[in-house]
Coordinates of C-alpha atoms in Angstrom, one line a residue:
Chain P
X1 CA -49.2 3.0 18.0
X2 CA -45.5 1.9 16.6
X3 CA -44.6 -1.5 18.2
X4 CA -40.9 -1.4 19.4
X5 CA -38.7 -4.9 19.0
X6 CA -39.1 -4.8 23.0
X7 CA -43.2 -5.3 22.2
X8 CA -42.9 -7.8 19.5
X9 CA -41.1 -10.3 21.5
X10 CA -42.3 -9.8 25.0
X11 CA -39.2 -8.8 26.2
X12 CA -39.6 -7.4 30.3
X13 CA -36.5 -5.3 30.2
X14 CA -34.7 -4.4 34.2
X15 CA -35.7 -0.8 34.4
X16 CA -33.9 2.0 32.5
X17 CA -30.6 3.3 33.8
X18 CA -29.3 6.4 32.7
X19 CA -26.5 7.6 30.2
X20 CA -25.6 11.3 28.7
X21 CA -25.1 12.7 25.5
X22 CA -22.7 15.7 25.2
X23 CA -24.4 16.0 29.0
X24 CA -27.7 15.4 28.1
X25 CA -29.5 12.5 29.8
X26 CA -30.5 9.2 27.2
X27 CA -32.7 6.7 28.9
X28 CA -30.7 3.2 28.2
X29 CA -31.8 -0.6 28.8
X30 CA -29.3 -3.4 30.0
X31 CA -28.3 -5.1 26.7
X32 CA -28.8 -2.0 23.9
X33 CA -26.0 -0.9 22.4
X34 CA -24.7 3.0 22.5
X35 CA -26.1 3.4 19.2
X36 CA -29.4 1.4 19.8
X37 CA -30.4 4.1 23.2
X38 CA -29.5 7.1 21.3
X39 CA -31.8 5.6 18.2
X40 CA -34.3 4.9 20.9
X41 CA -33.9 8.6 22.3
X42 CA -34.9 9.8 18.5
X43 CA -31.0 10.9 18.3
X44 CA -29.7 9.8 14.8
X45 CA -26.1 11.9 14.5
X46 CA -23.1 11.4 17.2
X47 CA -20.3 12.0 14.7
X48 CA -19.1 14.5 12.5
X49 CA -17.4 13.4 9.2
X50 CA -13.1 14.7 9.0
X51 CA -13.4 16.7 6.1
X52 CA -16.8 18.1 5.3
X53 CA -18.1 18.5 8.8
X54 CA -21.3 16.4 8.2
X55 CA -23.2 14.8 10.6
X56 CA -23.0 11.1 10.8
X57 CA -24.6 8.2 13.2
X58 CA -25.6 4.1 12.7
X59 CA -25.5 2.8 9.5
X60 CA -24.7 -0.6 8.9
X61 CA -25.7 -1.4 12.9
X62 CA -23.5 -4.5 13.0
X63 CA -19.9 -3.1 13.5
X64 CA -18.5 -3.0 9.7
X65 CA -18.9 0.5 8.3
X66 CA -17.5 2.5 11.3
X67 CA -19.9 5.5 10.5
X68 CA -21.4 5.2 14.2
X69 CA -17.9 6.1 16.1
X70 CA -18.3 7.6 19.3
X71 CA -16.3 9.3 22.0
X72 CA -17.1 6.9 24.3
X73 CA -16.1 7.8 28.1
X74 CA -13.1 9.8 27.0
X75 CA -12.5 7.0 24.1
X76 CA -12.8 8.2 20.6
X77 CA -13.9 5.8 17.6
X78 CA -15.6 3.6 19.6
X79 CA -18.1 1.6 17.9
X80 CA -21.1 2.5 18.9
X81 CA -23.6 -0.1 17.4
X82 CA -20.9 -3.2 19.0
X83 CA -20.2 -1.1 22.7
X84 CA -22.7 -2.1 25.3
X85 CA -24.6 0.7 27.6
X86 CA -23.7 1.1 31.2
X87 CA -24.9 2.9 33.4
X88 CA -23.5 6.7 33.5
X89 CA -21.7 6.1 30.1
X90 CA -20.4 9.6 29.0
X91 CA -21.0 9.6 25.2
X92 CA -19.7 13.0 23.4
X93 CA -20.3 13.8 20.2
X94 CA -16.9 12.9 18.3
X95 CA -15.4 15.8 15.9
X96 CA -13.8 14.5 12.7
X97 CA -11.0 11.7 13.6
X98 CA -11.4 12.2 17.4
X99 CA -8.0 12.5 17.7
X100 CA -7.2 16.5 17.9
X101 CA -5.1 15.5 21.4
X102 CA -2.1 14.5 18.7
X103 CA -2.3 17.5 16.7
X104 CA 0.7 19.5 16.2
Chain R
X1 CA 0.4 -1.3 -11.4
X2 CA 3.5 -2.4 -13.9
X3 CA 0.7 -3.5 -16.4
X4 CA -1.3 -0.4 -16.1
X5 CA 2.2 1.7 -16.5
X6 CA 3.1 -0.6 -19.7
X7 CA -0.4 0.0 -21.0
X8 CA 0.1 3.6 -20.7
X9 CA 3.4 4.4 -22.2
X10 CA 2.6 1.7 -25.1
X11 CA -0.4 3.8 -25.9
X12 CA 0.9 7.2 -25.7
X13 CA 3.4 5.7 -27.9
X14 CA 1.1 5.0 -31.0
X15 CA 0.4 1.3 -30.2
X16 CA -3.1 -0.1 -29.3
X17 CA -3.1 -1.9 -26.3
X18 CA -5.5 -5.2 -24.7
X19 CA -4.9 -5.5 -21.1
X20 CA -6.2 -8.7 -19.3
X21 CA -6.7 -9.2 -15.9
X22 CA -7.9 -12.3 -14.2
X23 CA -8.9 -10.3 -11.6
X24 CA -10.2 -6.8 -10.8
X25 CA -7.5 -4.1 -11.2
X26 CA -5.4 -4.4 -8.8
X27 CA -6.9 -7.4 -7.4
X28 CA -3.8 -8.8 -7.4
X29 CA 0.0 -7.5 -6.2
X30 CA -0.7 -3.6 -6.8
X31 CA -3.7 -3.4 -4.2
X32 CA -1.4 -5.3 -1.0
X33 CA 0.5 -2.5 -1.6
X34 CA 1.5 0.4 0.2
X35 CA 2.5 2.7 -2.1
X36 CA 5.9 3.0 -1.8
X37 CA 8.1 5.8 -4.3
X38 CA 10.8 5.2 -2.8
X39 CA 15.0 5.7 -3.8
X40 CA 16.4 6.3 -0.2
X41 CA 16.4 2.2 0.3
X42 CA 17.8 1.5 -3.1
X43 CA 21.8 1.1 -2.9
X44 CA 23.6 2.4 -6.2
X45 CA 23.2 0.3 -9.4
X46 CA 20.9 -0.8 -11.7
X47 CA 17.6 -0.7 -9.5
X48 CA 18.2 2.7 -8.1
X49 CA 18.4 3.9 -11.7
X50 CA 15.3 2.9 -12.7
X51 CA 13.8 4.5 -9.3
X52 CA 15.1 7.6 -10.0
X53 CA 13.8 8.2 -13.8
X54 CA 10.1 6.6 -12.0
X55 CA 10.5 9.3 -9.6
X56 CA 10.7 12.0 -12.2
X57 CA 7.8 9.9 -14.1
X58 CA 6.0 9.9 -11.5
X59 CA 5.9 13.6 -10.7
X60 CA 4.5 14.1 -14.5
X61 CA 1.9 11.3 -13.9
X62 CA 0.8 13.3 -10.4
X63 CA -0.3 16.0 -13.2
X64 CA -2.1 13.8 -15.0
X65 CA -4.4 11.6 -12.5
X66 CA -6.7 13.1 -10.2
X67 CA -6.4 14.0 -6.4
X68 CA -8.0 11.0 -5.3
X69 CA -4.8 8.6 -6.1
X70 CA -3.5 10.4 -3.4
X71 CA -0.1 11.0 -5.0
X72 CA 2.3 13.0 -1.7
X73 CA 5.6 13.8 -2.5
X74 CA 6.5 13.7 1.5
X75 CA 9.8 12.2 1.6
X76 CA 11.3 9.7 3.8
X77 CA 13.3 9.9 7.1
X78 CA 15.4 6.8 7.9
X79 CA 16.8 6.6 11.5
X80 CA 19.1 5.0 13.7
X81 CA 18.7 4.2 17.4
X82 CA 22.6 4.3 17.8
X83 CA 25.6 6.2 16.4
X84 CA 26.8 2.4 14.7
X85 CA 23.2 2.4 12.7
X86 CA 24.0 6.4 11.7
X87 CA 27.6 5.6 10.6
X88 CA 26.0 2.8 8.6
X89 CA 23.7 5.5 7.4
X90 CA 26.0 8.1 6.4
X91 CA 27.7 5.3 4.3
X92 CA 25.3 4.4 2.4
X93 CA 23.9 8.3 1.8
X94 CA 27.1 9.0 0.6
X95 CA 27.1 6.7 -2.0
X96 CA 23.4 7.3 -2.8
X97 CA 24.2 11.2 -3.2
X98 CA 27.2 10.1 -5.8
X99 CA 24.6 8.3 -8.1
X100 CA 21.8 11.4 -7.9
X101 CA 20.0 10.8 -4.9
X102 CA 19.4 13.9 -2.5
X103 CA 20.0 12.9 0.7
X104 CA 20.3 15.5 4.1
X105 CA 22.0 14.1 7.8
X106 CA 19.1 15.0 10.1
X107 CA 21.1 15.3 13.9
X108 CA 18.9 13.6 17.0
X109 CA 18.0 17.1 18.1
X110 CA 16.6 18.2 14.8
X111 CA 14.2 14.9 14.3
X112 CA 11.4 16.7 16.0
X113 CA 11.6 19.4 13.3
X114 CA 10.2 17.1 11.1
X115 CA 8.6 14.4 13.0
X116 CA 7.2 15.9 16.3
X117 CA 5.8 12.6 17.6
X118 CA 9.1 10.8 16.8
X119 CA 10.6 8.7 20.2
X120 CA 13.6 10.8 21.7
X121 CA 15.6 7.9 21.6
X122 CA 17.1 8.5 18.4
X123 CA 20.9 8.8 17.2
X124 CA 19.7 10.8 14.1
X125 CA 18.5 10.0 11.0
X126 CA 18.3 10.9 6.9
X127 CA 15.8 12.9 5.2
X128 CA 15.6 11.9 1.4
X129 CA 12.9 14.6 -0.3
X130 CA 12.8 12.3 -3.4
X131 CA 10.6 9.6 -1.3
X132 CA 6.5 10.1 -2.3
X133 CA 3.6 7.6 -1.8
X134 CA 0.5 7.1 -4.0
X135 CA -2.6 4.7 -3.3
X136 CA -1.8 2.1 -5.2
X137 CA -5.4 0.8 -6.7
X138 CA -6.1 3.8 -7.5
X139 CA -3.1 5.2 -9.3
X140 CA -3.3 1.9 -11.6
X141 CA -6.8 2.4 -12.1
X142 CA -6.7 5.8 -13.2
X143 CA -3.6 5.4 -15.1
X144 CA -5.2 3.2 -17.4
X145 CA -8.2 5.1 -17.5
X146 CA -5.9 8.5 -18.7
X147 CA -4.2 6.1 -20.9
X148 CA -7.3 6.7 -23.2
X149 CA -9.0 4.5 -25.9
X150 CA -6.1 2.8 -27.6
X151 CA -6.2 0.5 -24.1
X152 CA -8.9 -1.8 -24.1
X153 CA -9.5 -3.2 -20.4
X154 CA -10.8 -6.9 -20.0
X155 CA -11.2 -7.7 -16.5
X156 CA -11.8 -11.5 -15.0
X157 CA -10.1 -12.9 -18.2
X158 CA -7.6 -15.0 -17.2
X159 CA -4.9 -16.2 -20.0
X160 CA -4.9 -19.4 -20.5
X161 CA -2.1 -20.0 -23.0
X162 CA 0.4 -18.6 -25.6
X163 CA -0.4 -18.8 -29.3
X164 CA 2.5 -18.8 -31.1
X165 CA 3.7 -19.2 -34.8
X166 CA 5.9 -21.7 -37.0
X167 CA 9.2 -20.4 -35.8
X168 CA 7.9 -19.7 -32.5
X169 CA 7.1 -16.3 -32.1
X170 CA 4.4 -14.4 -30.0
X171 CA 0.9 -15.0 -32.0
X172 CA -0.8 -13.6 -28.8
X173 CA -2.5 -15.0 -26.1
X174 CA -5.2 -17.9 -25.1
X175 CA -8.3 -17.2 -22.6
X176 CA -11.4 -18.8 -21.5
X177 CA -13.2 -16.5 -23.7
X178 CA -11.4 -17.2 -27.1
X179 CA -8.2 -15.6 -28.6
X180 CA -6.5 -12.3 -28.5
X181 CA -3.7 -11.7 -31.0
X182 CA -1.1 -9.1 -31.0
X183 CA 2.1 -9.7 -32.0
X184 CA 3.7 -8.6 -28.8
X185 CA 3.0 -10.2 -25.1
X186 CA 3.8 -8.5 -22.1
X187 CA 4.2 -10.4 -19.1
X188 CA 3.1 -8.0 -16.1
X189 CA 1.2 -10.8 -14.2
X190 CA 3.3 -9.4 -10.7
X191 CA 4.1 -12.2 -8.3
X192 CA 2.5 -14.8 -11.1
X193 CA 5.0 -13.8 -13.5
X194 CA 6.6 -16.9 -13.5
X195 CA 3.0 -19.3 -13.8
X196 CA 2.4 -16.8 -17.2
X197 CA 6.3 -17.7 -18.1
X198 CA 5.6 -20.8 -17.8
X199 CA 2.7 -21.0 -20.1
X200 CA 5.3 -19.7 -22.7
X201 CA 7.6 -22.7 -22.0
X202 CA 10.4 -20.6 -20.5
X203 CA 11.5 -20.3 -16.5
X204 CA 11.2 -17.1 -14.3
X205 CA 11.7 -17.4 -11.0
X206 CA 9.2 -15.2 -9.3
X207 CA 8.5 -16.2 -6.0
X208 CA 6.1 -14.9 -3.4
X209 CA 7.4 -12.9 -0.5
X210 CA 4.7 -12.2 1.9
X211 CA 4.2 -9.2 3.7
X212 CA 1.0 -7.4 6.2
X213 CA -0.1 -4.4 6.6
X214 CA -1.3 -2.5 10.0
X215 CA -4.0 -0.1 8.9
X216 CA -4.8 1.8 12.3
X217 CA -8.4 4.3 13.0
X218 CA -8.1 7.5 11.2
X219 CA -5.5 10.2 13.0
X220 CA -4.7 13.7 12.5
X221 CA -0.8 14.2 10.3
X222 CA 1.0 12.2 13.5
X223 CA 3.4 10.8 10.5
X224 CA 4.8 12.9 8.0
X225 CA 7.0 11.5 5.9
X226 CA 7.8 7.6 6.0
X227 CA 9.2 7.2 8.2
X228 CA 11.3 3.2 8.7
X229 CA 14.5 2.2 10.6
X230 CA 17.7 1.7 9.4
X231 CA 17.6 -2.1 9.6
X232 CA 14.6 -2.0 6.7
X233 CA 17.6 -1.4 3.9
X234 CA 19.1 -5.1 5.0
X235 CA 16.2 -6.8 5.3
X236 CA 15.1 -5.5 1.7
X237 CA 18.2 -6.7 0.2
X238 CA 18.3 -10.0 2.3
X239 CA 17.7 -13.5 0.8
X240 CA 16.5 -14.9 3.9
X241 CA 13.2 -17.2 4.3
X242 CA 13.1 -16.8 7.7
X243 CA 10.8 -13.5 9.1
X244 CA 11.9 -10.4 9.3
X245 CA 10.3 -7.3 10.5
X246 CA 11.8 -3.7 10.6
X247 CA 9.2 -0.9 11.5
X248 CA 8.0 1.3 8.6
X249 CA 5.3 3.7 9.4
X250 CA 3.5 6.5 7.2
X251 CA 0.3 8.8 7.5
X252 CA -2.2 9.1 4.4
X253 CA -4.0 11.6 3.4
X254 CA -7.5 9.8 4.4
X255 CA -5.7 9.3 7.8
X256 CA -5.1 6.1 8.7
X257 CA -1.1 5.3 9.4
X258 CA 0.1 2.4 7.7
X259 CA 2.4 0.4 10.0
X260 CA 4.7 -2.3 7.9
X261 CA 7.1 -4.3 7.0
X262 CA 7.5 -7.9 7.7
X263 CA 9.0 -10.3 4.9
X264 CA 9.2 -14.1 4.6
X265 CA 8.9 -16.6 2.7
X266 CA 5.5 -19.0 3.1
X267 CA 4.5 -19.6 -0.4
X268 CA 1.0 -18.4 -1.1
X269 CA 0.0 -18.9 3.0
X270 CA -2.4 -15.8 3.2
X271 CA -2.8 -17.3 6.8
X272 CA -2.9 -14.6 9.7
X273 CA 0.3 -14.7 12.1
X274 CA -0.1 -12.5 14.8
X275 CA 3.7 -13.0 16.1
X276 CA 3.7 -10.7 12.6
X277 CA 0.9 -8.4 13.7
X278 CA 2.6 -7.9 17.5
X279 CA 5.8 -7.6 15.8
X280 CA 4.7 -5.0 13.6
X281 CA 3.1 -3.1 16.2
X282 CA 5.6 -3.3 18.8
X283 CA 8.2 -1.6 16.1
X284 CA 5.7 1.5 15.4
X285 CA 5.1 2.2 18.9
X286 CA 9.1 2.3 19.5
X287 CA 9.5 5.2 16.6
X288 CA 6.2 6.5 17.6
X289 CA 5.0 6.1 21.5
X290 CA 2.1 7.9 20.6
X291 CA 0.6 5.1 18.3
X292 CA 0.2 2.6 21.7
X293 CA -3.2 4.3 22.3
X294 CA -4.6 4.3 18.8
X295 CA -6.3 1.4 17.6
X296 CA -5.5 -0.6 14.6
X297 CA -8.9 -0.9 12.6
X298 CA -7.1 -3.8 10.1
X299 CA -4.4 -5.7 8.8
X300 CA -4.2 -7.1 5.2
X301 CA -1.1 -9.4 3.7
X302 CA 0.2 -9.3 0.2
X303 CA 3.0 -11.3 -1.8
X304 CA 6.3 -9.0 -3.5
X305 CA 7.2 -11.1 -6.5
X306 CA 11.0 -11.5 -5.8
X307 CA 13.4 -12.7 -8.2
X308 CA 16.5 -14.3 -6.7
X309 CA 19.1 -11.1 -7.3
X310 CA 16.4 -8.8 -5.9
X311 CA 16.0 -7.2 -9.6
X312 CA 12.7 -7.2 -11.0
X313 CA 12.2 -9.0 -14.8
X314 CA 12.6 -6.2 -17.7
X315 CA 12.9 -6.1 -21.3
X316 CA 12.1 -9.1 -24.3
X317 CA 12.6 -12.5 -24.0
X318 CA 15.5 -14.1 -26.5
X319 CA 13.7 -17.4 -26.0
X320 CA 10.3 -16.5 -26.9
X321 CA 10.5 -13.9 -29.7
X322 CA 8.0 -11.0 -29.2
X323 CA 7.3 -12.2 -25.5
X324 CA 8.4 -9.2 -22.9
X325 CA 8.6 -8.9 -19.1
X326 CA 7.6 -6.5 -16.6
X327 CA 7.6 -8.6 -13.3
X328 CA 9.5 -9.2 -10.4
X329 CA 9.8 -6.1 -8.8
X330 CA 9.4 -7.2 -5.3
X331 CA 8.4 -4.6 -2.6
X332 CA 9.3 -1.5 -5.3
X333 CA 6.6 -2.5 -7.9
X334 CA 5.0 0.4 -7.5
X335 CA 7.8 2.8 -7.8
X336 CA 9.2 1.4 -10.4
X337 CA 6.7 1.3 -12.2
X338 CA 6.6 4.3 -14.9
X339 CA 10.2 3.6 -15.6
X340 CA 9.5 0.0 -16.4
X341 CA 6.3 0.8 -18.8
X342 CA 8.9 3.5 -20.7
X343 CA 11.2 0.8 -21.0
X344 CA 8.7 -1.6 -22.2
X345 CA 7.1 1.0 -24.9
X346 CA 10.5 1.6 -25.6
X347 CA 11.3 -2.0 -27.0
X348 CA 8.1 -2.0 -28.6
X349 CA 8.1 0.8 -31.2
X350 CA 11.8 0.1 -31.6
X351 CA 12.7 3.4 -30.0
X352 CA 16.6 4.0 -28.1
X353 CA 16.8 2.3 -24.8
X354 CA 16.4 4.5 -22.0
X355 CA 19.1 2.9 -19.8
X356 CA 21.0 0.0 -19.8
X357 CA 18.4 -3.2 -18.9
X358 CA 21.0 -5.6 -18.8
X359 CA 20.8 -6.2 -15.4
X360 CA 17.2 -7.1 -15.8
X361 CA 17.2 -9.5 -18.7
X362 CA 14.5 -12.0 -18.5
X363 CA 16.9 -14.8 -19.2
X364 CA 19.4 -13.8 -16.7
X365 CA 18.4 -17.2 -14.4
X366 CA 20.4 -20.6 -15.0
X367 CA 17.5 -23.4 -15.5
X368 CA 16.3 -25.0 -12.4
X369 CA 18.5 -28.5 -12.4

């Protein structure tokens, strides 16, 4: 059986709260990152890229390569590896820059 | 940039080149860059000249180096907030249209036509169509890449020294890795022109003008053209120490909006100042109120090398036969660049001058007392 971080150190979490996905509920712990509840959910894309369309999600984890941007509660390019869960956070998956509200 | 542009037009002209970098390319001035093509902030004379042969250059160069260097001939729109700023405006068109610049009155209610995020607070402004941007690192690097195998690149060689001969003349150059001779040296060494002058023996006074950068989160085209206010033409030509800011504000093609342009006088300090940052900031959300909710992902500082008369450092050195200059271009660097290589492969296959470089004569400075 795969031993989760959790596991290795002992760690007796609060109970999960819950957050959604384009709608869908993710189980979330207090203290995991956006990026580390939809990892934990087995969901690895949240982002498509500007100009190919491709799907994109965490890489670096620690807030430098801004691959992992989010539509975070209404917010796009939020970070999801650095933002913390809360409870009932509306992630969407974010299309290209995020931004199509200042298209002309 | 300058160096790359020398390298270039020196090989195309028959001559085989070394280029030495202490650094990456454009590790140095080039890559603080924007980008900048630009003739609508150039007043008539000797600098606005060489801007408008780089502008042609730079449209056959476009050809020539791939998509990636990002190369948009988008024009600029300067405006004014009041109808003093648009008289001052309409002056200085005018006199920019009598020396070949193209230059079109854009009334307050037409603004929207070509900027629809532009603030409605506007008196008008002026579209020059001659303005472009490129991405700086890249249009050196490829521009010495296309420049083919007569340029050899060496990169983290830093020159050392100038080896010269009985009577004084350009042997070639010193590094930490041994000697390179040529009987030409071309000093394109950007805001450390005057510390590679002064390895030669002789004075150029380039100083360091520092300047950052607002790089915001990738956005859809919310900035055509660059788009700066009027007050950016007198803080370019001033010779104050003291800061200065004057919003300048652009879209790239990979989509972040550039947000400049602050300019004093701190030596070297690569410090952050976020009075500059707010500063900046504050002057892109007045042109464009729809920047205040997007966020700024980074800023980055760079140093124009600015010579006293605001004229960049052109053309062979009387005091040091076979010693050249191509620095001091300030904030235009990379604009000017093309016309300034030309010129300097010009000189050194003995070719006609392309236009008069008096103005920009190395020697030009009296000594430092």
């Amino acid at each position: 059986m795969a031993r989760t971080p959790a596991e290795l150190v002992g760690a007796q979490p609060e109970p999960p709260f819950e957050i959604t996905l384009d709608g869908r509920p993710v189980a979330a712990l207090t203290g995991q990152s956006v990026a580390a509840a939809l990892w934990a959910a087995g969901i690895l894309a949240w982002r498509t890229t500007r100009v190919g369309g491709r799907p994109r999600g965490a890489f670096c984890g620690i807030g430098q390569c801004y691959d992992c941007l989010a539509t975070v509660n209404g917010e796009p390019n939020r970070r999801a590896c650095l933002v913390p869960a809360r409870p009932g956070d509306a992630i969407t998956t974010q299309e290209g820059h995020g931004r199509a509200d200042l298209s002309v | 940039m300058v160096g790359a542009a020398c390298a270039y037009y020196a090989a195309r002209s028959g001559l085989t080149v070394t280029v030495l970098d202490r650094g990456p390319v454009a590790g140095g001035t080039t890559g603080a860059g924007e980008g900048n093509l630009l003739v609508s902030d150039k007043e008539p004379g000797p600098e606005l000249e060489l801007a408008l042969l780089s502008s042609q250059l730079w449209r056959e160069l476009a050809e020539l180096l791939p998509p990636v260097t990002e190369y948009e001939p988008k024009g600029g729109l300067v405006v004014a907030s009041g109808e003093a700023g648009m008289a001052a405006l309409r002056d200085f068109a005018a006199g920019q249209e009598n020396a070949g610049v193209t230059a079109h009155e854009i009334p307050a209610d037409r603004l929207h036509d070509l900027e629809p995020h532009l603030t409605p607070a506007l008196a008008g402004g002026f579209h020059y169509p001659q303005d472009a941007q490129v991405q700086p690192a890249l249009a050196a690097a490829h521009l010495l890449k296309a420049a083919g195998e007569r340029v050899r690149l060496r990169l983290g060689e830093e020159v050392t020294g100038l080896l010269t001969g009985a009577s004084g003349e350009v042997r070639g150059v010193r590094t930490a890795s041994g000697e390179v001779h040529g009987p030409y040296v071309v000093n394109a060494a950007g805001t450390w022109g005057g510390e590679l002058a002064r390895l030669a023996g002789v004075e150029l006074p380039v100083l360091p003008r520092r300047g950052f950068v607002l790089v915001t989160e990738p956005l859809p085209r919310v900035v055509r053209h660059k788009v700066y206010a009027a007050d950016y033409v007198a803080d370019v030509a001033s010779g104050s120490a003291a800061l200065q800011t004057s919003a300048v504000v652009e879209g790239t093609p990979a989509g972040p909006v550039l947000i400049g342009a602050s300019r004093e006088r701190v030596g070297y300090d690569r410090s952050l100042s976020v009075e500059v940052l707010r500063r900046l900031a504050a002057g892109a959300t007045a042109l464009f109120p729809a920047l205040a909710g997007v966020r700024v992902m980074r800023t980055y500082a760079g140093f124009r090398p600015y010579l006293p008369d605001h004229l960049p450092a052109i053309g062979p050195d009387p005091r040091v036969p076979g010693l050249l200059h191509a620095c001091g271009h300030e904030g235009a660097g990379i604009g000017l660049a093309p016309a300034t290589g030309l010129v300097i492969a010009r000189y050194l296959t003995g070719g006609e001058p392309l236009l008069d470089t008096a103005p920009f004569r190395p020697d030009r400075f009296p000594a430092a007392v």
